[in-house]
Short mmCIF file of C-alpha atoms in Angstrom, two decimals:
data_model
loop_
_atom_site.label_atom_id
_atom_site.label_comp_id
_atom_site.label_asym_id
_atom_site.label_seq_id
_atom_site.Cartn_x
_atom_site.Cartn_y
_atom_site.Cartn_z
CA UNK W 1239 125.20 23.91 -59.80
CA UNK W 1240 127.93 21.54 -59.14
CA UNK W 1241 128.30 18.12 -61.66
CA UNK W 1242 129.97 14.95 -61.10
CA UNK W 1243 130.76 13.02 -63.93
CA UNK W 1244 129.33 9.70 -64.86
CA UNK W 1245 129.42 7.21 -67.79
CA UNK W 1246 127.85 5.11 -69.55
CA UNK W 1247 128.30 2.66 -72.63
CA UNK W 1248 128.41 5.51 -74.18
CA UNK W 1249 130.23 7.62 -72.27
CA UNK W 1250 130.75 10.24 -70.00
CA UNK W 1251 127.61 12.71 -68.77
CA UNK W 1252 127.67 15.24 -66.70
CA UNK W 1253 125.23 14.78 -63.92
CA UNK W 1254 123.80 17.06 -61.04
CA UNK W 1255 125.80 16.46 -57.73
CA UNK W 1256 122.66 15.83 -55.80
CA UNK W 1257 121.22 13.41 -57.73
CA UNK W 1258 121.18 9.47 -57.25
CA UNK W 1259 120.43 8.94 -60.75
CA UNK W 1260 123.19 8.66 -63.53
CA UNK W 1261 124.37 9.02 -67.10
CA UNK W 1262 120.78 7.39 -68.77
CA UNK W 1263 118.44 9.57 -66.81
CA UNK W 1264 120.83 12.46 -67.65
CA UNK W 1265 120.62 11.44 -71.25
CA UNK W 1266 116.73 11.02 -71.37
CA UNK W 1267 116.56 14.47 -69.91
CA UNK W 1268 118.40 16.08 -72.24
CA UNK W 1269 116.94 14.07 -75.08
CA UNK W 1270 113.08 14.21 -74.52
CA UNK W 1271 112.20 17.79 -73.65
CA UNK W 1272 108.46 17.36 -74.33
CA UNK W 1273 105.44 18.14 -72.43
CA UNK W 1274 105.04 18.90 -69.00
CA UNK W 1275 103.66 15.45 -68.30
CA UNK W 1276 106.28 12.97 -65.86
CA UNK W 1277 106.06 9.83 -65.55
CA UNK W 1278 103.13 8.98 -62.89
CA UNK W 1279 104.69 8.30 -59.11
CA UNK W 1280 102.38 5.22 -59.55
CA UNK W 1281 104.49 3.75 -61.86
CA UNK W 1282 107.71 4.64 -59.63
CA UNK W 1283 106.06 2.59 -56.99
CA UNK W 1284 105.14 -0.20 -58.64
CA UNK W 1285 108.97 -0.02 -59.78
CA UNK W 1286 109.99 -0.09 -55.94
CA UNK W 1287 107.88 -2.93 -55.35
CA UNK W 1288 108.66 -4.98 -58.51
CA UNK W 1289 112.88 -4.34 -57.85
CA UNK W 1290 112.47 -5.20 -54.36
CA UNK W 1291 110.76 -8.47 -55.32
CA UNK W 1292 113.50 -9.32 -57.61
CA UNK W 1293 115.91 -8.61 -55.59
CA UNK W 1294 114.66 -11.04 -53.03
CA UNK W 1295 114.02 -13.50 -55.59
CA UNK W 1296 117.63 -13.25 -57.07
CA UNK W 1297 118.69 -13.96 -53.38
CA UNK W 1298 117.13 -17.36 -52.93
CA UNK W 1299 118.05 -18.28 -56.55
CA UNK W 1300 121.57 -17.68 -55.24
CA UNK W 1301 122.55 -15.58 -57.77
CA UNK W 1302 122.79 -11.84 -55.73
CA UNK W 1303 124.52 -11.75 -52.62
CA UNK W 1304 122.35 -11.13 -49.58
CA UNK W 1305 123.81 -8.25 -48.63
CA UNK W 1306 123.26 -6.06 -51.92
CA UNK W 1307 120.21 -7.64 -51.78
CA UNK W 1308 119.12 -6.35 -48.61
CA UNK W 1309 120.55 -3.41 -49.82
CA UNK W 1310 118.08 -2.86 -52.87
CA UNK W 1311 115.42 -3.74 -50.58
CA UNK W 1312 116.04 -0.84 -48.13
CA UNK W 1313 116.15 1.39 -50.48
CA UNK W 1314 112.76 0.09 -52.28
CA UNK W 1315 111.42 0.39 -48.97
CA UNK W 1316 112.60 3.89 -48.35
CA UNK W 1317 110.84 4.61 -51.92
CA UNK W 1318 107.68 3.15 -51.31
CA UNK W 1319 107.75 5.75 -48.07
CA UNK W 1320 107.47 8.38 -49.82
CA UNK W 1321 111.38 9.17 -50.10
CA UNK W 1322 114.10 10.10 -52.98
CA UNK W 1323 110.63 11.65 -55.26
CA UNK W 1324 112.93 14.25 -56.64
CA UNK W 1325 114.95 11.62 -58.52
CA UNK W 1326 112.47 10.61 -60.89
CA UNK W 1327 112.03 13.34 -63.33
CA UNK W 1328 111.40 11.81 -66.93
CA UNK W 1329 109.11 12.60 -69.25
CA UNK W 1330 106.37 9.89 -70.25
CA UNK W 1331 107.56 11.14 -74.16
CA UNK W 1332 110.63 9.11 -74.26
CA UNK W 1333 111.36 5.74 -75.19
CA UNK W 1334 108.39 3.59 -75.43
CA UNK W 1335 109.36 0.85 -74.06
CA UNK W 1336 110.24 2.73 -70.45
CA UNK W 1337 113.43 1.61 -70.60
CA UNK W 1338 114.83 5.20 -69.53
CA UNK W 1339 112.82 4.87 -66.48
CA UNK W 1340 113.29 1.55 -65.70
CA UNK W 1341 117.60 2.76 -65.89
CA UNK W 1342 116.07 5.80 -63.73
CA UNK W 1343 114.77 3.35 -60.90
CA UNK W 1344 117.85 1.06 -61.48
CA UNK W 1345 121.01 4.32 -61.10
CA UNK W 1346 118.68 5.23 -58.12
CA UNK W 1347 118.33 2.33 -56.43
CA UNK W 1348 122.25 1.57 -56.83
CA UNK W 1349 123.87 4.66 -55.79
CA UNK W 1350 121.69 4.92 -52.64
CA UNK W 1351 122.08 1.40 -51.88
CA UNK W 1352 125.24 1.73 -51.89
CA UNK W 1353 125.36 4.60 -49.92
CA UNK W 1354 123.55 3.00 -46.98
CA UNK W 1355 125.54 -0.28 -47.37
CA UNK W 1356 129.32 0.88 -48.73
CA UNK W 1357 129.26 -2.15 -51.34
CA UNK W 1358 129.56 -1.34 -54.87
CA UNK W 1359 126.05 -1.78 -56.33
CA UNK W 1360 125.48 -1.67 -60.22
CA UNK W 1361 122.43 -0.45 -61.87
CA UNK W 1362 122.62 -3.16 -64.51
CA UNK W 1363 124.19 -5.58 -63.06
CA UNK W 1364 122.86 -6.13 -59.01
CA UNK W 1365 119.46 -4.00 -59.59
CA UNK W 1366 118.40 -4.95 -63.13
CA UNK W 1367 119.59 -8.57 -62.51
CA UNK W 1368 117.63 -11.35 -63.94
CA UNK W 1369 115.52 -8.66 -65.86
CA UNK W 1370 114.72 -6.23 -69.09
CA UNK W 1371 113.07 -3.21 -68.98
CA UNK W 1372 111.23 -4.80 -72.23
CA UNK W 1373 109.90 -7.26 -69.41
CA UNK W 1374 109.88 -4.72 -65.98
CA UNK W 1375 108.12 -1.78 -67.62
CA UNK W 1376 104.90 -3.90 -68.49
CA UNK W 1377 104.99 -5.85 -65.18
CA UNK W 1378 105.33 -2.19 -63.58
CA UNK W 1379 102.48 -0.94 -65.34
CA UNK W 1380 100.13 -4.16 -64.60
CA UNK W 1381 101.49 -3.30 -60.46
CA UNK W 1382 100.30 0.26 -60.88
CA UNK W 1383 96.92 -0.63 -62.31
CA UNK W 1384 95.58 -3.27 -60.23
CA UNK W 1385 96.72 -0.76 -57.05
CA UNK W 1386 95.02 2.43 -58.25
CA UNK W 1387 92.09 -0.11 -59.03
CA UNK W 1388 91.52 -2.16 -55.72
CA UNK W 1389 92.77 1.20 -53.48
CA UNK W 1390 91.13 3.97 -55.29
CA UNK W 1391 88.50 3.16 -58.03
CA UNK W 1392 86.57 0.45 -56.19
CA UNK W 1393 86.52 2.25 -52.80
CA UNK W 1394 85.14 5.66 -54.68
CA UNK W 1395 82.88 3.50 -56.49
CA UNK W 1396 81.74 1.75 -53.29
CA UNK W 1397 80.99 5.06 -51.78
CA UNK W 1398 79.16 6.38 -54.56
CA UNK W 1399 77.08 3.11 -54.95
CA UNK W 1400 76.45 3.09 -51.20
CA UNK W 1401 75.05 6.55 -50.83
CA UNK W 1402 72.50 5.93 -54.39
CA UNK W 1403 71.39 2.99 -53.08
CA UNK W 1404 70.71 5.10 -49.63
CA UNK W 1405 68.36 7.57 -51.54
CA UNK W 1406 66.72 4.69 -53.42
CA UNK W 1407 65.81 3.20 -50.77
CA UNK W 1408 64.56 6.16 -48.88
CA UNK W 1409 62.58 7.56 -51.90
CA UNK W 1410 60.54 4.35 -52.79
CA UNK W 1411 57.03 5.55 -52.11
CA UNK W 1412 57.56 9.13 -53.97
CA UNK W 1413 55.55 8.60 -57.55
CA UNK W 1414 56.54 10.21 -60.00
CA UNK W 1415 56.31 10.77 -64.26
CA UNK W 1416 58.86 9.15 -66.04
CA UNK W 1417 60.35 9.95 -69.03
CA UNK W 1418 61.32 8.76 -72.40
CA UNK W 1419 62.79 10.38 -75.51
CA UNK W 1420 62.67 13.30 -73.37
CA UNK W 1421 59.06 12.71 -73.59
CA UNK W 1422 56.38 12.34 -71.00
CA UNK W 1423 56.21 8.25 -70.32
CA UNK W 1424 54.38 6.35 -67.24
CA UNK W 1425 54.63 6.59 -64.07
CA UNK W 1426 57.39 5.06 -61.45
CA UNK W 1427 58.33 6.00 -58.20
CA UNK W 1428 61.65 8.18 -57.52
CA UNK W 1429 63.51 5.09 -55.95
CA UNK W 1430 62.69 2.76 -59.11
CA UNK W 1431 64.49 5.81 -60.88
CA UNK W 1432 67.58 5.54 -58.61
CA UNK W 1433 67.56 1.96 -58.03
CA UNK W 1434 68.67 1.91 -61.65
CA UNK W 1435 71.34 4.16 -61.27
CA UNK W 1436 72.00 1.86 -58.27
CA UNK W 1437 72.33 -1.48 -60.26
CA UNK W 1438 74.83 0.52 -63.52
CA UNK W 1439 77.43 0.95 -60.54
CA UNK W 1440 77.12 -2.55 -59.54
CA UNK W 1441 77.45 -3.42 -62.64
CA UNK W 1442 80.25 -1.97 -63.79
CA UNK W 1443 81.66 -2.99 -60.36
CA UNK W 1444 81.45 -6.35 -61.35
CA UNK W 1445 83.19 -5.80 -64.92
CA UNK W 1446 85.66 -3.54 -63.23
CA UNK W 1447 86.61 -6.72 -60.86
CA UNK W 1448 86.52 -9.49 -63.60
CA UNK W 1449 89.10 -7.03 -65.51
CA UNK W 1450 91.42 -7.04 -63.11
CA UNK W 1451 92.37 -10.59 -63.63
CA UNK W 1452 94.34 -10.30 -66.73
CA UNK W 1453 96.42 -7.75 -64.91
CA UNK W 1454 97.60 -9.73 -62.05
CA UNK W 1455 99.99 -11.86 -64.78
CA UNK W 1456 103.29 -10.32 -65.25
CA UNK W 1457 105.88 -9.98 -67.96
CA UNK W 1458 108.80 -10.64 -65.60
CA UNK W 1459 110.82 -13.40 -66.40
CA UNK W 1460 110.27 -13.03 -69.97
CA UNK W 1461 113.42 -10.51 -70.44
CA UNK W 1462 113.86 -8.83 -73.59
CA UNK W 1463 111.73 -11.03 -75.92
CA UNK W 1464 110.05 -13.24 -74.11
CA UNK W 1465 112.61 -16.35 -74.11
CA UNK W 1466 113.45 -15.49 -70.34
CA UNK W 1467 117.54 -14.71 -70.94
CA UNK W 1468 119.46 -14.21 -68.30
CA UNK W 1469 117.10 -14.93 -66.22
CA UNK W 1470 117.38 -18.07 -63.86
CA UNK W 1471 114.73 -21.03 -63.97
CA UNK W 1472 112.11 -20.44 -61.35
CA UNK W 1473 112.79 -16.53 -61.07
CA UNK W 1474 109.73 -15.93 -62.83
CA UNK W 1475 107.58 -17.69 -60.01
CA UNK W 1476 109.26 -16.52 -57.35
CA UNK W 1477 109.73 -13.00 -58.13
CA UNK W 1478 105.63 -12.54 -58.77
CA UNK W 1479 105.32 -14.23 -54.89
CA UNK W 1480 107.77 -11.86 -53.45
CA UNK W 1481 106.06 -9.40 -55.46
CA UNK W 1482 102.67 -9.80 -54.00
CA UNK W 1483 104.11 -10.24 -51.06
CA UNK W 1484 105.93 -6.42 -50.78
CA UNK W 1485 102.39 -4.79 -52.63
CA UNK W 1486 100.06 -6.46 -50.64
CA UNK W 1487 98.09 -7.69 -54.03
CA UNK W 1488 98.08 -10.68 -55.72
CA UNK W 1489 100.30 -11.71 -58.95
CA UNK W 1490 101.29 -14.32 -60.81
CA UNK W 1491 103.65 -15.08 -63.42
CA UNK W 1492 102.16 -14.70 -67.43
CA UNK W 1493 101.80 -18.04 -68.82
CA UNK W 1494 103.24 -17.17 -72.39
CA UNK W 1495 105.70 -14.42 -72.04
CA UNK W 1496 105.59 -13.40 -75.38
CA UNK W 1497 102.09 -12.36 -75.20
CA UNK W 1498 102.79 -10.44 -71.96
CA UNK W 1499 105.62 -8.50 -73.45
CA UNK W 1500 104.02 -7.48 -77.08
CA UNK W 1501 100.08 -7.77 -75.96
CA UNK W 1502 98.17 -4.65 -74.17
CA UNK W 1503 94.87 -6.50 -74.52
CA UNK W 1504 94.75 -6.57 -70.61
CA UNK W 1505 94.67 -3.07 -70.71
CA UNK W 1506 92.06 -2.58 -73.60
CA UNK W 1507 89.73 -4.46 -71.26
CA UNK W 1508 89.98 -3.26 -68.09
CA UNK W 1509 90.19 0.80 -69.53
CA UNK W 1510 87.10 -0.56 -71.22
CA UNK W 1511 85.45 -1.56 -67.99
CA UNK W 1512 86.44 1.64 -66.65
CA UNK W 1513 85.33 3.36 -69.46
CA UNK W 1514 81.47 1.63 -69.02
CA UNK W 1515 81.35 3.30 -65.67
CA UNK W 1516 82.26 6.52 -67.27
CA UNK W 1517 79.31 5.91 -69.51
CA UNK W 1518 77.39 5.49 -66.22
CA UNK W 1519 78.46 8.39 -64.43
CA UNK W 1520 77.74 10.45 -67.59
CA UNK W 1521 73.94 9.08 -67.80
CA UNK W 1522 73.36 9.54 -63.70
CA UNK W 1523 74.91 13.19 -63.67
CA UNK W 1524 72.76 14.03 -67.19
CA UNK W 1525 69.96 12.75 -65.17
CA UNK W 1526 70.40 14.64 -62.25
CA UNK W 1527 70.90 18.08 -63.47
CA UNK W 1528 67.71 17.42 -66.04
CA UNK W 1529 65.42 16.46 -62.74
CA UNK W 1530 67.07 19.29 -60.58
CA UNK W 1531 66.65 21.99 -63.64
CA UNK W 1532 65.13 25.36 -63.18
CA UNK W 1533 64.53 25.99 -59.99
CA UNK W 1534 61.23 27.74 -61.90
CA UNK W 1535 61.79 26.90 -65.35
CA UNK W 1536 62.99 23.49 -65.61
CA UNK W 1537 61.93 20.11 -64.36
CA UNK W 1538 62.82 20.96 -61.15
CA UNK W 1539 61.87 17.45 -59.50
CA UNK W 1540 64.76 17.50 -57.09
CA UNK W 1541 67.05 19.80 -55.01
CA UNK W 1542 71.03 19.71 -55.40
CA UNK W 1543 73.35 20.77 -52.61
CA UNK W 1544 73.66 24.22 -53.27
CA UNK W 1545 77.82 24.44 -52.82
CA UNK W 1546 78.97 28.01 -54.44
CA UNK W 1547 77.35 30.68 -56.64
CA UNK W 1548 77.10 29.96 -60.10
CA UNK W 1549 77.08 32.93 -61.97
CA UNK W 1550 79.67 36.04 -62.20
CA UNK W 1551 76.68 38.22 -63.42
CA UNK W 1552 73.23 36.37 -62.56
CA UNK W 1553 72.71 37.01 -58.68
CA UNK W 1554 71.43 34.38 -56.81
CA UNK W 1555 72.14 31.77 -59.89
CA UNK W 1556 73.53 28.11 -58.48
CA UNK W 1557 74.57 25.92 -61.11
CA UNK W 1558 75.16 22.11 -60.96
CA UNK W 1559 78.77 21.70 -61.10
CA UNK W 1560 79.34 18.79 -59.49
CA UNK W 1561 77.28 17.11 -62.72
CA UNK W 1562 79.35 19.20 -64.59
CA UNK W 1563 82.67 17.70 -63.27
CA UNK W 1564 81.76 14.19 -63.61
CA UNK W 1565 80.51 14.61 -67.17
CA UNK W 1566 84.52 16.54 -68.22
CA UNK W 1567 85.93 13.43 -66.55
CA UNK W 1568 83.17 11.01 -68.49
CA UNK W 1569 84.60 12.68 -71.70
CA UNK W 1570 88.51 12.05 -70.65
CA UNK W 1571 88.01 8.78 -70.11
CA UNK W 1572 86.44 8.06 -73.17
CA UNK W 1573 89.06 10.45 -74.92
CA UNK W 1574 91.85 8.48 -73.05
CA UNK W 1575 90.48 5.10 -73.74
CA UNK W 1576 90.92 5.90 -77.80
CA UNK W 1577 94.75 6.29 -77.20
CA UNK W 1578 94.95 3.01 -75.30
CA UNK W 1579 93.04 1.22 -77.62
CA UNK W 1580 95.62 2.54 -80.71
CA UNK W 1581 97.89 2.18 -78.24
CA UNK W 1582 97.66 -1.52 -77.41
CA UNK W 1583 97.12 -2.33 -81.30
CA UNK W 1584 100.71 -1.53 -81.97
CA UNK W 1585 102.83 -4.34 -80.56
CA UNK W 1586 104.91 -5.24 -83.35
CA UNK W 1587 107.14 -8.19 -83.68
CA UNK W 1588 108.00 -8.84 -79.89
CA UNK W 1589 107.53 -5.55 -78.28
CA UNK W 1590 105.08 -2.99 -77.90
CA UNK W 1591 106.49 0.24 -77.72
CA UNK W 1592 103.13 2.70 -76.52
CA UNK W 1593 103.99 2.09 -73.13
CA UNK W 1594 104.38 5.38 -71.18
CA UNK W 1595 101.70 6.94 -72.75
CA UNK W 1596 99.35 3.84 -72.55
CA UNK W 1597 99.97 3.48 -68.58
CA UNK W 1598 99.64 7.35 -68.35
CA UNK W 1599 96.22 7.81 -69.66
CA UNK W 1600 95.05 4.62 -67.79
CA UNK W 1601 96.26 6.09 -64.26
CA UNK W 1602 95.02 9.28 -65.39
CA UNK W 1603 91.70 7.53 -65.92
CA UNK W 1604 91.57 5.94 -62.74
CA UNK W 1605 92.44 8.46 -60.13
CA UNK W 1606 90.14 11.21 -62.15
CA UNK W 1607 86.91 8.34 -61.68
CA UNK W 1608 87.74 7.77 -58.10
CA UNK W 1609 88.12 11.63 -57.31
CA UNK W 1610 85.05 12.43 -59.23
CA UNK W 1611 82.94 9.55 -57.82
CA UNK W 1612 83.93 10.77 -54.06
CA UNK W 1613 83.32 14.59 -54.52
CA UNK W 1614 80.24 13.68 -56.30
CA UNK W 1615 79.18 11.47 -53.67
CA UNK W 1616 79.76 13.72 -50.88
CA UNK W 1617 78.70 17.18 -52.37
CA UNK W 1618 75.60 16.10 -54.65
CA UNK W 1619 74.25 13.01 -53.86
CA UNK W 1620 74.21 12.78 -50.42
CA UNK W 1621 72.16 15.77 -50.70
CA UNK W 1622 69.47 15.13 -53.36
CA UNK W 1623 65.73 16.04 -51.99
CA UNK W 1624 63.18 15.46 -53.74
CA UNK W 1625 60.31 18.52 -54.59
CA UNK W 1626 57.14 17.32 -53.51
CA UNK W 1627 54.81 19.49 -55.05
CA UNK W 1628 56.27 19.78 -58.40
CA UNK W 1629 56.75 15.81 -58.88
CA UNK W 1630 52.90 15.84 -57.92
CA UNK W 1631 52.16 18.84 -60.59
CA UNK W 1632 53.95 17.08 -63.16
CA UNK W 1633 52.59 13.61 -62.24
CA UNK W 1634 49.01 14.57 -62.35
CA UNK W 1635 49.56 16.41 -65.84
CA UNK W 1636 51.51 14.47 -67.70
CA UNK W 1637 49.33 12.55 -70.42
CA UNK W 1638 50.74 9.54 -70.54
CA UNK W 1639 48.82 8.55 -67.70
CA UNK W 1640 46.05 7.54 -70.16
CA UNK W 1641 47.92 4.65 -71.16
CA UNK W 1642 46.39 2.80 -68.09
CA UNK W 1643 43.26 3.22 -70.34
CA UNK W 1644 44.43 0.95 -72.91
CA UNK W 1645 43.06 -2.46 -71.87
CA UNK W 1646 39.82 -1.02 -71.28
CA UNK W 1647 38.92 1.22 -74.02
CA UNK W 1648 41.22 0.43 -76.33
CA UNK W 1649 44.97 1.71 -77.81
CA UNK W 1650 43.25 3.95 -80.29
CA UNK W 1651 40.28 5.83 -78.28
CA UNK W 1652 42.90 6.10 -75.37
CA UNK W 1653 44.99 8.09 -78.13
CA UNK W 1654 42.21 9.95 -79.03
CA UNK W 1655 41.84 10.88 -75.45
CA UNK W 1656 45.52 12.15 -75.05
CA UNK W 1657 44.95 14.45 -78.08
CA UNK W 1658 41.93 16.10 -77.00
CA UNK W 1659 43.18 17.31 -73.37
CA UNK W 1660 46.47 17.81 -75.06
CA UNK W 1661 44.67 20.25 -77.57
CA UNK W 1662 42.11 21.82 -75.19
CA UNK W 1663 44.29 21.84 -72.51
CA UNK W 1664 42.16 20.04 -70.53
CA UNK W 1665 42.61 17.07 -68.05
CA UNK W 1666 42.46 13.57 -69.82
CA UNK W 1667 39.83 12.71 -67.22
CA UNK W 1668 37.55 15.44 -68.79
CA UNK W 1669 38.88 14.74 -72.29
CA UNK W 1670 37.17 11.25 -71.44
CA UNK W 1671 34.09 12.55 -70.33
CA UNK W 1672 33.76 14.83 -73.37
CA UNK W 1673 34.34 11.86 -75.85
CA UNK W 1674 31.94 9.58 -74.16
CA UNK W 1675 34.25 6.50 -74.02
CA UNK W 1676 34.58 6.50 -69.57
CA UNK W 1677 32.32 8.23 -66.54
CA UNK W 1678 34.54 10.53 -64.89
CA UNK W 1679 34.17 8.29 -61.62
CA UNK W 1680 35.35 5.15 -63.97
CA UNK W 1681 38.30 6.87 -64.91
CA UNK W 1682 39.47 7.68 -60.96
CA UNK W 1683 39.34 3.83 -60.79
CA UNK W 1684 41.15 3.41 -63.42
CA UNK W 1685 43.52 5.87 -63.77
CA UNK W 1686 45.36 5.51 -60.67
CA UNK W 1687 49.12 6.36 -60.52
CA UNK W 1688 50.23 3.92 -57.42
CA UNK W 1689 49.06 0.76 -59.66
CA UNK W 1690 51.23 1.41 -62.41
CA UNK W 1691 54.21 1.40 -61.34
CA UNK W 1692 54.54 -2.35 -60.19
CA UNK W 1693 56.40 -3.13 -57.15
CA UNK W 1694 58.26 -0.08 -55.36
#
């Protein structure tokens, strides 16, 4: 492989001749051989979007000539595209304040730039002007997480909401036992069952939305600790308009810079919303393979797509996997959202220094929820049924029906009624009849499944 030779304050590095990047990615390379685990393309570009804003900032401000400015931008541009992916190949284990990768973007940007333009562009200088990668790695990360959010999580979400809210609406009339403790309970229809289901994801829509306001304010401006350096009055301002303007999303500048640049809170909060509908999809997938158990042996109240065989051994065996899926991504999150928390507790002084990791597991949390949520959606869901004659079986047996007995005969003989058909498996309505406490034409009028279970 041929090498050029570049430098740094350092010194001189030997570099791959087909590279853009220079002597600090080559260091960090050679320095953090850990894991297999790079540093997410959403951070990359947020980068694009965040050095292209900058740039055009540090143009008005007057203090980057337009044409290296236009420069940086093309090449932003040419990132955000989809091009130059090969040149960012760090590890998230390096520094952690992502300085490496903000010098990555910044050797990139400038040797391409000016390639295209034939000006002499400087990483630190003309690319990194007016900024820190103590201040550009956080605003990065905020970039990243409000995009994956707004284009991925609440779209899946959406979808998944859309098509519960679909069967709840369809399955209103279908009566059926419900269940506590894992225990027979009164009755409720099938779409009561799923209109709760329903109103978790709009729930933890609405959380997921409210969280995202924290991380529209960016560290940018604030340099290396927060006092703004180098940095020109007004560029904080005017760099988050430009940078809404390239991403499409809305930002603003962080009102105290020093809590932007040492404080993960945002993060804590809106992992933690995302976390809530993990907690969701864990309950409504639990749910789903309990009620679609069996097909003989189990509950068995519903039918699941049946998508691929299930066993390598059992013939005929189709297995819930879909459930299954969304559950192992329930548990990540949750798993993930412990190292952000610890993460996020460990700003010390004016820096925190759990960056890569913290922005890793948060973008791993929110593209595995929106996959999840989709293929869920579209190969389970969409394709519940409900089974009509076992809901009736286990409707009509269940004895917790008798509790419709209570204000007329009483907690206590209604109890005594329960035990008696549960012991002589017998119905309660002859259980009743054998105590003396109703006619069994009293209890038909009484017990009657479509009164108790308040409005469909």
């Amino acid at each position: 492989m041929d090498h050029r030779i570049e430098h740094d304050t350092m010194g001189e590095v030997r570099v791959p001749q087909e590279r853009y990047y220079g002597a600090q990615t080559q260091r960090s390379l050679e320095n953090f051989p850990i894991g297999t685990e790079k540093m997410p393309r959403e951070v990359i570009l947020a980068f694009a979007c965040l050095k292209k804003g900058a740039a055009l900032a540090n143009r008005k401000l007057g203090v980057l000539p337009s044409e290296k400015a236009d420069a940086i931008a093309r090449v932003c541009d040419e990132i955000l595209a989809g091009g130059l992916s090969q040149e960012f190949p760090l590890s998230v284990w390096q520094t952690g304040s992502g300085t490496h990768t903000n010098m990555n973007v910044n050797e990139v940007i400038a040797r391409r730039a000016g390639e295209i333009s034939g000006l002499v562009i400087h990483p630190n200088d003309d690319v990194n002007r007016s900024q820190s990668s103590n201040d550009t790695f956080p605003s990065a990360m905020n970039i990243a997480a409000v995009a994956i959010v707004e284009d991925r999580v609440l779209p899946a979400l959406d979808e998944l909401t859309f098509a519960i809210e679909a069967l709840s609406e369809k399955y209103k009339n279908v009566i059926k036992i419900g269940r506590t403790h894992l225990q027979d309970a009164v009755p409720l229809t099938l779409g009561q069952e799923m209109s709760g289901w329903y109103s978790m994801l709009k729930t933890a829509r609405g959380m997921i939305v409210s969280a995202l306001g924290p991380l529209r304010e960016l560290a940018l401006g604030g340099t290396a600790v927060g006092t703004g350096l180098n940095a020109p009055e007004g560029f904080d301002v005017l760099a988050a308009e430009e940078i809404s303007a390239v991403s499409g999303k809305r930002f603003v500048t962080a009102g105290n810079k020093f809590h932007a640049l040492t404080a993960k809170d945002s993060f804590v909060f809106a992992h933690g919303a995302m976390k809530a509908l993990a907690a969701d999809l864990m309950k409504i997938a639990n749910d789903i393979r309990w009620l679609s158990s069996g097909p003989r042996c189990g509950i068995g109240e519903i039918r699941i797509p049946e998508n691929e065989p299930g066993s390598s051994i059992m013939p005929g065996k189709v297995n819930p996997t879909q459930c299954e899926a969304v559950t192992m991504v329930a548990v990540q999150v949750m798993g993930n959202d412990a190292a952000i928390g610890f993460a996020a507790s460990q700003g010390n002084f004016e820096l925190n220094v759990f960056m890569p990791v913290l922005i890793c597991d948060f973008l791993q949390s929110a593209r595995l929820l929106a996959d999840v949520m989709v293929s869920f959606s579209r190969r389970c869901v969409s394709g519940i049924t409900p089974v009509y004659e076992r809901i009736a079986e286990n409707l009509s047996g269940s004895l917790m029906l008798v509790t419709a007995l209570n204000p007329v005969i009483g907690y206590e003989k209604a109890a005594l009624v329960a035990k008696r058909a549960h012991e002589k498996g017998i119905t309660l309505r002859d259980a009743c009849k054998e105590l003396g406490f109703l006619t069994p034409e009293r209890f038909d009028e009484i017990v009657r499944p479509e009164r108790m279970i308040g409005k469909p």
